[in-house]
Short mmCIF file of C-alpha atoms in Angstrom, two decimals:
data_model
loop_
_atom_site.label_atom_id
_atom_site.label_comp_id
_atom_site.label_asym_id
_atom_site.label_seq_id
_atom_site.Cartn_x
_atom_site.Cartn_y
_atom_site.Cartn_z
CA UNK A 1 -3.78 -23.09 40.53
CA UNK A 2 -2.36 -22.35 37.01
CA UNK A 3 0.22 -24.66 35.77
CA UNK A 4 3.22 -23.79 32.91
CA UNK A 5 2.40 -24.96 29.75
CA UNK A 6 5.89 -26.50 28.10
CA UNK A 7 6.24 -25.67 24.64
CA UNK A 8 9.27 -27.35 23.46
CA UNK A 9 12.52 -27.06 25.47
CA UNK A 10 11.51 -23.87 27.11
CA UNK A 11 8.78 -22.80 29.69
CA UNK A 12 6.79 -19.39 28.43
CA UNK A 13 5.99 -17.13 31.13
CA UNK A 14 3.24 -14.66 32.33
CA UNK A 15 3.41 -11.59 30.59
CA UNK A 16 1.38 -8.05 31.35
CA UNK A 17 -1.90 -6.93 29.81
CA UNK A 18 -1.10 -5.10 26.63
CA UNK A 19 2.06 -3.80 27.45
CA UNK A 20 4.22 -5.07 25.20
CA UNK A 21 4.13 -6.74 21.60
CA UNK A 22 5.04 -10.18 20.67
CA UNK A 23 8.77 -11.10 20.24
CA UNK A 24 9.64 -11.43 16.71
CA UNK A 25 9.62 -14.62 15.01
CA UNK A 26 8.15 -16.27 18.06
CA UNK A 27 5.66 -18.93 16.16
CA UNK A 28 1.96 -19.13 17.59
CA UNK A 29 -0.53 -22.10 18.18
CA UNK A 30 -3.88 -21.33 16.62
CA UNK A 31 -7.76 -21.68 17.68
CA UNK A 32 -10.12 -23.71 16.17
CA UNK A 33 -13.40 -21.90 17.37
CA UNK A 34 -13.85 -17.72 17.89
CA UNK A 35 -14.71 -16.87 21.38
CA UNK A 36 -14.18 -14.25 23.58
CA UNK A 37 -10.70 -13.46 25.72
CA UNK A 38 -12.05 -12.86 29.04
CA UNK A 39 -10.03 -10.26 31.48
CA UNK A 40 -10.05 -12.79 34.38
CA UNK A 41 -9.78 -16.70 35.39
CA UNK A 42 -12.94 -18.00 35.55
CA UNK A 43 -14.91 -14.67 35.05
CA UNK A 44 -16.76 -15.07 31.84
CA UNK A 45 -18.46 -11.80 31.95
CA UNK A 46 -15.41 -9.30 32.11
CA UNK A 47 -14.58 -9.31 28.37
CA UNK A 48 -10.95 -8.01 26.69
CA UNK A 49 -12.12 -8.82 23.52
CA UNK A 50 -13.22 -11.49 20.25
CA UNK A 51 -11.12 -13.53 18.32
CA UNK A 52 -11.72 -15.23 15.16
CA UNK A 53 -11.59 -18.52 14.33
CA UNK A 54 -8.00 -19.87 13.64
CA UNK A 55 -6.42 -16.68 15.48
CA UNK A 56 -2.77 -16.93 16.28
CA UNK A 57 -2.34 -17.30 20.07
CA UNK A 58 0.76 -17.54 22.21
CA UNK A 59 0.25 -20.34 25.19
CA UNK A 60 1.16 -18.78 28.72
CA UNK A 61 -0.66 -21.02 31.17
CA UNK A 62 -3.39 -23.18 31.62
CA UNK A 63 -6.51 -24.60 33.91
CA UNK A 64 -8.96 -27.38 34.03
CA UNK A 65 -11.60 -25.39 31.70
CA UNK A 66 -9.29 -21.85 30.42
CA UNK A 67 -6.14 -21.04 28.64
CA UNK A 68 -4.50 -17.99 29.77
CA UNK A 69 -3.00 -16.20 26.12
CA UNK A 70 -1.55 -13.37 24.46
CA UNK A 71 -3.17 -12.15 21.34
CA UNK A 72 -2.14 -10.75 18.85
CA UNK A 73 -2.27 -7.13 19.89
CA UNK A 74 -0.11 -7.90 22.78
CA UNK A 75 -3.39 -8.27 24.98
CA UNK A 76 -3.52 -10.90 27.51
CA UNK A 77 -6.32 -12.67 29.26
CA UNK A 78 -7.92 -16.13 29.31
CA UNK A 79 -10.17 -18.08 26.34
CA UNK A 80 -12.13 -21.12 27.15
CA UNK A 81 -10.29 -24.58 26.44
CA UNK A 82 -10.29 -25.59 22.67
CA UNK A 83 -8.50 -27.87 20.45
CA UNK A 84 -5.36 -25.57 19.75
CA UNK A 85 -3.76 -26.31 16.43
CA UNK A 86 -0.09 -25.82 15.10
CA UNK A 87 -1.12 -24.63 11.25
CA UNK A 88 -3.71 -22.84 9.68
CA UNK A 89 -6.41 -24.44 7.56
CA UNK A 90 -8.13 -21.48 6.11
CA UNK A 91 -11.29 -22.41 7.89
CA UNK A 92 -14.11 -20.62 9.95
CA UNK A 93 -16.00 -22.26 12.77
CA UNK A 94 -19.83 -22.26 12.95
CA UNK A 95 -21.31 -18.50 14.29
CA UNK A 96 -18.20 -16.85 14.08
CA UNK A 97 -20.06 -13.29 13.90
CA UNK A 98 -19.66 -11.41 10.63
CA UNK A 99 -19.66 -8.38 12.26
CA UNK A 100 -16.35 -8.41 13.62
CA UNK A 101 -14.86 -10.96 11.11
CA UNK A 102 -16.23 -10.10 7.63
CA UNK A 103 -15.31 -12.80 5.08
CA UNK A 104 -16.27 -10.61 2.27
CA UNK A 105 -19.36 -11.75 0.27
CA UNK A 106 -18.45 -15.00 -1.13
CA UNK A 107 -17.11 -15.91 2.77
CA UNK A 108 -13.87 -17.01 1.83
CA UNK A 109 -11.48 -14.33 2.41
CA UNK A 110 -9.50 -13.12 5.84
CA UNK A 111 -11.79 -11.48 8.54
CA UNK A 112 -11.13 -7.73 7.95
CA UNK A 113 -12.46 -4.36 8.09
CA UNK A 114 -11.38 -1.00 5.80
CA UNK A 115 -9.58 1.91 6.69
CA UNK A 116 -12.24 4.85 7.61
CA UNK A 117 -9.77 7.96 7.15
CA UNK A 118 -7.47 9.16 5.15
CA UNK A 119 -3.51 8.63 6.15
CA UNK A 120 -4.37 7.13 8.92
CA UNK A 121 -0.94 6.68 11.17
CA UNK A 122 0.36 2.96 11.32
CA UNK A 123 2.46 2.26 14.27
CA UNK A 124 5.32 0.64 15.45
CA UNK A 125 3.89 -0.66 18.79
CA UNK A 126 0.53 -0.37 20.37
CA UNK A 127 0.55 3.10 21.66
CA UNK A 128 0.12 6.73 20.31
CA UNK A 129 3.59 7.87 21.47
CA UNK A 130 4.88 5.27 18.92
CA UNK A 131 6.68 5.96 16.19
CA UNK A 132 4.44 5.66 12.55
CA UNK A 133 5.75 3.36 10.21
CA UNK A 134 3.55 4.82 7.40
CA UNK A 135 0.02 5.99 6.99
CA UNK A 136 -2.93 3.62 5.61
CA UNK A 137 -4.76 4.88 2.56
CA UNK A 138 -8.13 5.54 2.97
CA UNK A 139 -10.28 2.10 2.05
CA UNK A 140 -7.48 0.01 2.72
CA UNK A 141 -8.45 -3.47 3.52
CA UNK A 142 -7.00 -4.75 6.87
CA UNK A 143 -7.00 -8.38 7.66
CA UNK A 144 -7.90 -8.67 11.55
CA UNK A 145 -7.84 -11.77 13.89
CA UNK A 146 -8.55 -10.37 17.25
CA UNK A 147 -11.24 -7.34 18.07
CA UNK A 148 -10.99 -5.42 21.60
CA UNK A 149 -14.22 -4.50 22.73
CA UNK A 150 -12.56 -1.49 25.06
CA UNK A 151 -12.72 1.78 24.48
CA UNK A 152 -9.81 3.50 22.00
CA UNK A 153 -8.27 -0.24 21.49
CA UNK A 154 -5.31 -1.43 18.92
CA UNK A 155 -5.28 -4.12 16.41
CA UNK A 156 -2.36 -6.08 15.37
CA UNK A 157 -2.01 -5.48 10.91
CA UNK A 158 1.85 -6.64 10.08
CA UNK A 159 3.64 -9.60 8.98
CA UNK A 160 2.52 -12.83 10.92
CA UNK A 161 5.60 -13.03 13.24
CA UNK A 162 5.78 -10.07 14.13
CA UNK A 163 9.21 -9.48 12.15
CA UNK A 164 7.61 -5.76 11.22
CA UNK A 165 5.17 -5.42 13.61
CA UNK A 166 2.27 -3.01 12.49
CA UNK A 167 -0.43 -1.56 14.83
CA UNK A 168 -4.14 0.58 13.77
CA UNK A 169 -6.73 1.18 16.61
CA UNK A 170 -9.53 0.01 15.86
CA UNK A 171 -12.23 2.96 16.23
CA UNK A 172 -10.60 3.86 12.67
CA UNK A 173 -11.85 0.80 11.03
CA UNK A 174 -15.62 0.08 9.12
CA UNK A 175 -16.95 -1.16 6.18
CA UNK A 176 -16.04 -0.56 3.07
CA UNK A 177 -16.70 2.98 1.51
CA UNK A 178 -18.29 3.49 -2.20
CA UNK A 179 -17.74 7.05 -3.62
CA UNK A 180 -22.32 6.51 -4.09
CA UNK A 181 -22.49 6.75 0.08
CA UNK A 182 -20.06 9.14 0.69
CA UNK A 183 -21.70 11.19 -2.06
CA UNK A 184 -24.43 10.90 -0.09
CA UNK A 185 -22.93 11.98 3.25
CA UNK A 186 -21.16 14.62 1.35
CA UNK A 187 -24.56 16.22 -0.08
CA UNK A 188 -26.37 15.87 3.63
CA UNK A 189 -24.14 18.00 5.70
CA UNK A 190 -22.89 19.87 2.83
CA UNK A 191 -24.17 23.68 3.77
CA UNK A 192 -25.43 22.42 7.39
CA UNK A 193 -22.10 21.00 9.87
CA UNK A 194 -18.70 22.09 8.20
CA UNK A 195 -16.72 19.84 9.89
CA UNK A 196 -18.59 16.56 8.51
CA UNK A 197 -18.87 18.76 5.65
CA UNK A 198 -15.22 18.81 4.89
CA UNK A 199 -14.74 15.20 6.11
CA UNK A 200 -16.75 13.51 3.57
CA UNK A 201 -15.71 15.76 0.42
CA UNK A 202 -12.56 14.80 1.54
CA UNK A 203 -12.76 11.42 1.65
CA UNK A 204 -14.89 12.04 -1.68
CA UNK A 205 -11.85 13.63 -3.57
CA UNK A 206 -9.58 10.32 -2.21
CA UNK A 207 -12.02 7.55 -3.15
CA UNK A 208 -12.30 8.90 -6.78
CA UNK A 209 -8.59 9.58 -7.01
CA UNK A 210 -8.23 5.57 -6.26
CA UNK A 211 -11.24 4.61 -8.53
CA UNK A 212 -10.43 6.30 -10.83
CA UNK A 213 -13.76 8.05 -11.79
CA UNK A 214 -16.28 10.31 -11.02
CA UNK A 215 -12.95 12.38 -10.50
CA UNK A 216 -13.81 16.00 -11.79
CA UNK A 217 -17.06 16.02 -9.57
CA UNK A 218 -15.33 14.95 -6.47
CA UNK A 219 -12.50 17.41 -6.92
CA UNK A 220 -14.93 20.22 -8.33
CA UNK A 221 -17.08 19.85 -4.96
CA UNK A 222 -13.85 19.71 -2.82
CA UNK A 223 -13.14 22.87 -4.39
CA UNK A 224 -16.62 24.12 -3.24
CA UNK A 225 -16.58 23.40 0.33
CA UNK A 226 -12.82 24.39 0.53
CA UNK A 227 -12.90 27.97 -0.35
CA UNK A 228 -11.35 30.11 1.69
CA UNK A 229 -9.58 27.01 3.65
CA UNK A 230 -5.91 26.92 3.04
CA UNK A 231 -4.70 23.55 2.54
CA UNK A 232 -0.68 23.70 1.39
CA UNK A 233 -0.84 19.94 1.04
CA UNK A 234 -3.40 20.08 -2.03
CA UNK A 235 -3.27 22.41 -5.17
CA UNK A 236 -7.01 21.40 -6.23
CA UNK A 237 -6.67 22.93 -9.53
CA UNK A 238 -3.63 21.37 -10.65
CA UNK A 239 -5.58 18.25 -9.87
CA UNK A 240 -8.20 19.76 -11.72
CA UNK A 241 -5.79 20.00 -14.67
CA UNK A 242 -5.47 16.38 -14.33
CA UNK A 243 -8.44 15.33 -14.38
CA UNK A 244 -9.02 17.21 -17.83
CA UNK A 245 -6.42 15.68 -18.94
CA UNK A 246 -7.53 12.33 -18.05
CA UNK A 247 -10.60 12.64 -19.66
CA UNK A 248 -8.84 13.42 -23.43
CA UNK A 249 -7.43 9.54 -23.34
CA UNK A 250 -6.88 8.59 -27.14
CA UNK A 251 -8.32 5.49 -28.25
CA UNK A 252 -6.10 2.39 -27.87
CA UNK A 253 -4.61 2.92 -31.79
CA UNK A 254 -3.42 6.59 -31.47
CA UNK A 255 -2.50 5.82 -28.03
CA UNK A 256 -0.45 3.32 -29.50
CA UNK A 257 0.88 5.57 -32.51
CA UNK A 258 1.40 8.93 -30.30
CA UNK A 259 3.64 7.26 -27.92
CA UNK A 260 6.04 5.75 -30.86
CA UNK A 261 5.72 8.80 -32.60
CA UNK A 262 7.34 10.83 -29.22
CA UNK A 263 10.51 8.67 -29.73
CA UNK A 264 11.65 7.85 -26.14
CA UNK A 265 15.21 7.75 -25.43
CA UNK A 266 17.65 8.74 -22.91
CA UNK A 267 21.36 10.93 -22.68
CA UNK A 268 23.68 10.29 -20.37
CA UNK A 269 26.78 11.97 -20.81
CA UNK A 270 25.79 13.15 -24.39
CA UNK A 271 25.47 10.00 -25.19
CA UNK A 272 21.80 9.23 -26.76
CA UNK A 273 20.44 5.59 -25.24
CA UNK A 274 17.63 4.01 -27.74
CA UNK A 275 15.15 1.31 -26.34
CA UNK A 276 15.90 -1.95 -27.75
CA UNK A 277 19.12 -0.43 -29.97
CA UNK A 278 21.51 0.01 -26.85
CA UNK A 279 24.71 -1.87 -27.41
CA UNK A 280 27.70 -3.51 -25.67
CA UNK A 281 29.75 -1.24 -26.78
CA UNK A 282 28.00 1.89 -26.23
CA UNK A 283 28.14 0.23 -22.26
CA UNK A 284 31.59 -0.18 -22.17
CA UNK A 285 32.22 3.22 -23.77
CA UNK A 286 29.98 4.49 -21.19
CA UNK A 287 32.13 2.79 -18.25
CA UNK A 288 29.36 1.42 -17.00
CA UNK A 289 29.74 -1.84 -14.36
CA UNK A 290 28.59 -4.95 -15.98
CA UNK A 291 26.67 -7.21 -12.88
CA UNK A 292 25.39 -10.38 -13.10
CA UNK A 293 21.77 -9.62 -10.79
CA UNK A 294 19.86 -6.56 -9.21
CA UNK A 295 18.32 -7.37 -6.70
CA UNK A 296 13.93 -7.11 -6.40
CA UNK A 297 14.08 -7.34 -10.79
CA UNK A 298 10.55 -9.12 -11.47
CA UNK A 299 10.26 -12.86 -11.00
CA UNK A 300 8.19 -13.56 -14.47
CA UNK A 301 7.54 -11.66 -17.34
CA UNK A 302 10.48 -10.30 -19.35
CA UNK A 303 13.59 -11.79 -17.40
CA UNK A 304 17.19 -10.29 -18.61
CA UNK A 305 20.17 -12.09 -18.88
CA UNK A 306 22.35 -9.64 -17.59
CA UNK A 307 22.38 -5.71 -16.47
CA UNK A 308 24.97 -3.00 -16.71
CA UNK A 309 25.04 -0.27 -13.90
CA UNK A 310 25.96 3.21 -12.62
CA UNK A 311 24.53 4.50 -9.29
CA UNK A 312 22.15 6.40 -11.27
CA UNK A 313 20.93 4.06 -13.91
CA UNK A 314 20.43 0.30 -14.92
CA UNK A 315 20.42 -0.71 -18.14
CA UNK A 316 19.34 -4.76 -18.96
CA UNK A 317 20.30 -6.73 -21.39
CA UNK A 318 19.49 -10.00 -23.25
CA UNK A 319 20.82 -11.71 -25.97
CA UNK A 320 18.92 -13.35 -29.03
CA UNK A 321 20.43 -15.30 -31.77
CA UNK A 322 23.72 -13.70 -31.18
CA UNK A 323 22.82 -10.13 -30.96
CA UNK A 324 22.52 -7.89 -28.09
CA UNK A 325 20.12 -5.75 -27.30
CA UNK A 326 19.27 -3.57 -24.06
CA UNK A 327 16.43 -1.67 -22.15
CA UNK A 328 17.19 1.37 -19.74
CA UNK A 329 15.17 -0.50 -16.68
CA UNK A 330 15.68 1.94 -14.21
CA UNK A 331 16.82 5.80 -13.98
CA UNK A 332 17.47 8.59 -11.63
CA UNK A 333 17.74 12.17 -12.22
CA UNK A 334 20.75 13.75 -10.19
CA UNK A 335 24.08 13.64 -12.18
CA UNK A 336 22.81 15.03 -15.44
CA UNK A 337 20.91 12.16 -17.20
CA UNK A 338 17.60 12.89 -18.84
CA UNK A 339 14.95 11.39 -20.74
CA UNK A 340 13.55 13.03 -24.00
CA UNK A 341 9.87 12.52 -25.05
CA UNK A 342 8.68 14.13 -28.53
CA UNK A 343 10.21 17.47 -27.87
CA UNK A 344 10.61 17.50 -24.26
CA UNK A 345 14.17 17.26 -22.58
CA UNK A 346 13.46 15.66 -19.09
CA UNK A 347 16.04 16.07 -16.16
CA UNK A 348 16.17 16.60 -12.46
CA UNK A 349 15.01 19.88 -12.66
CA UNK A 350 11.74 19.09 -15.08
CA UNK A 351 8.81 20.62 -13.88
CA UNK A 352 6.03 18.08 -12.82
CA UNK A 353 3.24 20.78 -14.28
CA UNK A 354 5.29 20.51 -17.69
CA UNK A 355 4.52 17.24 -17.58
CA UNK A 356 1.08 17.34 -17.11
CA UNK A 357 -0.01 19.63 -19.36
CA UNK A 358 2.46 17.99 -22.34
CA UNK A 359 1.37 14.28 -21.90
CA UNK A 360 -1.12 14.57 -19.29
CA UNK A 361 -3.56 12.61 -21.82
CA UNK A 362 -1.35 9.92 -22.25
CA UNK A 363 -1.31 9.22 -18.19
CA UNK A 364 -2.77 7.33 -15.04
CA UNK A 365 -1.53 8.58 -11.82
CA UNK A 366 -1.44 7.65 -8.15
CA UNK A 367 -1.92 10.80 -7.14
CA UNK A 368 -2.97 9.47 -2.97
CA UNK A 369 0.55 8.30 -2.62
CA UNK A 370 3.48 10.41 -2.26
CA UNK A 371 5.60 11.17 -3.99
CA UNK A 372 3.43 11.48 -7.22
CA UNK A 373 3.30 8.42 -9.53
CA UNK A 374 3.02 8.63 -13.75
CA UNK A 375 2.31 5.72 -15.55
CA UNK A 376 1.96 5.56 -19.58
CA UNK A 377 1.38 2.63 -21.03
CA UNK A 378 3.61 0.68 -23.09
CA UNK A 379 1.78 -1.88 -25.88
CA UNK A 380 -0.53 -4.58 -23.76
CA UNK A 381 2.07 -5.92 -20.88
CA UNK A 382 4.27 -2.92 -20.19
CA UNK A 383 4.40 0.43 -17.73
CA UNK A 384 6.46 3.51 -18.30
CA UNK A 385 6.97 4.92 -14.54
CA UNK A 386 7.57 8.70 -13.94
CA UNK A 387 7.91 9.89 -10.46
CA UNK A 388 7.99 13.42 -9.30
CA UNK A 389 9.20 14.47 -5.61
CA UNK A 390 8.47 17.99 -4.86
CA UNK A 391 7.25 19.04 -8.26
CA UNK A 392 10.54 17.85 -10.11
CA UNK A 393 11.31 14.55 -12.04
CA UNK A 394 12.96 11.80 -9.48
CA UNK A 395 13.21 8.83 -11.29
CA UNK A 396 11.83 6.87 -14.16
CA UNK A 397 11.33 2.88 -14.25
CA UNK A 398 9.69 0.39 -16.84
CA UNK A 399 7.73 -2.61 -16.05
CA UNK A 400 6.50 -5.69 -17.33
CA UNK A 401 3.30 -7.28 -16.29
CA UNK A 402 3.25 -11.20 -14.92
#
């Protein structure tokens, strides 16, 4: 007979097999050895699924030799009887197989597996009718603590209470991909089966867009295999454009020289906003909203004093030796401000091709996400942020390294 397990004040009952996730906030017990959650009492041969060691667990009832649990993917069944602890010691327990729980190669990392396809759906709750939350980039690692070993199962991936719960199935999931084997794949079916064909040049073109390299090639044989495929998400040879781009980078001295010479500075309502020379008074002519915080500013690096506001822009300010000087740290494009680089008027309706082509040497991009991302860099420990919805400037941002 199974008998309640009391956790505290209250008695947690008997729940169904994977029908439902865990209630947020709810705090687990852990394991202290991987095993296997087994589908029945006593029958150690019906397997559910493996869980590593130190997986969260929530106690429904017990017997003499089995716990009966819910994992973390909302799957319930029974583990053999273990020391069950309250916190987690970052340890592993002896034979814990790498093949479901990869530590990475120095071992001491989370068990995890990588993201097999691109935008791969992340859901709310365990089930395809779910709504997605957002979509995984291809290569994305994804720390795992329980594996089901049944066809088309799901895999638990958000926050550790289950505050923003996050689900991937796990057919999805593999070892990590290096643009070298998917080149490989690539140049196999290329000419021979389409569809793997056009599978592996894709995930060619996204692995080099996130390394970084080997990008013409990738996009060049993406080009290839696509031709005569319409694809209205992609416009390869924009992104070929890019990548030409990319490869005229400056040195780090005329990098360094270009970028002052194109005299960066901002107008909002005529008025012309200088890095580093923006005063008080220009702020109060401006009738912008002095504030004491904004909220998600960095913890570390360059920490302002104080910040003026519209809804449109924030400008921060600190104060040296008496004198007052101020950054624009953040800017939208929607009420007529702009930006002006060298001889380039930037507004809401600037033209993300413009920019290419005009500084397109100067950039790194993350193209994979959407919208589009700019970065230039400013002198060792700062970011210039451009970002383009829809082909048209959306906002601009600076950043200081910690």
């Amino acid at each position: 007979m199974l008998k309640k397990i009391l956790l505290g004040a209250s008695i947690i009952h008997c729940c169904f097999y994977n029908t439902m996730a865990q209630s947020p906030g709810q705090a687990p017990v852990y394991t202290s050895e991987w095993g296997h959650l087994f589908r029945e009492n006593g029958n150690n041969k019906d397997l559910l699924g493996i869980f590593s060691t130190e997986a969260p667990v929530y106690l429904l009832d017990s017997t003499k030799t089995q716990y009966k649990v819910q994992v973390s993917n909302g799957d319930i069944g029974f583990i053999d009887r273990q020391p069950l602890q309250k916190s987690m010691r970052g340890k592993k327990s002896t034979g814990e197989p790498a093949q479901y729980f990869d530590r990475g190669s120095q071992g001491h990392q989370c068990p995890h597996f990588y993201v097999q396809v691109s935008e791969l759906r992340v859901r709310k709750a365990p089930t395809t009718e779910s709504i997605a939350i957002r979509r995984a980039s291809l290569n994305e690692l994804v720390c795992i603590d329980y594996v089901p070993l049944y066809q088309d199962g799901w895999i638990y991936i958000g926050d550790h209470f289950h505050e923003n719960p996050e689900y991937i199935q796990m057919k999805y999931l593999g070892t990590e991909l290096t643009y070298e084997k998917v080149l490989k794949d690539y140049l196999a079916a290329k000419g021979k089966d389409k569809e793997k064909e056009l599978a592996q040049v894709g995930r060619l073109r996204e692995i080099a867009w996130i390394e970084d390299k080997n990008l013409k090639q990738a996009l060049q044989y993406w080009k290839e295999s696509n031709t005569g495929i319409e694809n209205p998400k992609i416009d390869i040879n924009f992104e070929l454009l890019l990548a030409d781009q990319f490869a005229k980078k400056p040195e780090t001295k005329a990098y360094e020289k270009k970028l002052k010479a194109l005299n960066l500075h901002f107008i909002w309502k005529e008025t012309a906003l200088f890095d580093g020379k923006i005063t008080d008074a220009q702020m109060k002519q401006l009738e912008m909203q002095k504030v004491k915080d904004i909220p998600n500013t960095p913890e570390c690096g360059w920490d302002p004093q104080y910040f003026y506001k519209t809804p449109n822009i924030i400008i921060a300010f600190e104060e040296y030796k008496g004198k007052v000087s101020g950054s624009i740290y953040k800017m939208s494009f929607s009420n007529g401000e702009a930006l002006v680089l060298g001889n380039e008027r930037m507004d809401s309706n600037y033209d993300e091709r413009n920019f290419v082509t005009r500084f397109g040497d100067m950039l790194s991009a993350r193209w994979i996400s959407s919208p589009h991302e700019y970065h230039i860099q400013n002198g060792d420990a700062g970011l210039l942020i451009f970002t383009f919805k829809d082909g048209k400037l959306f906002s601009y941002e600076c950043m200081y390294y910690c």
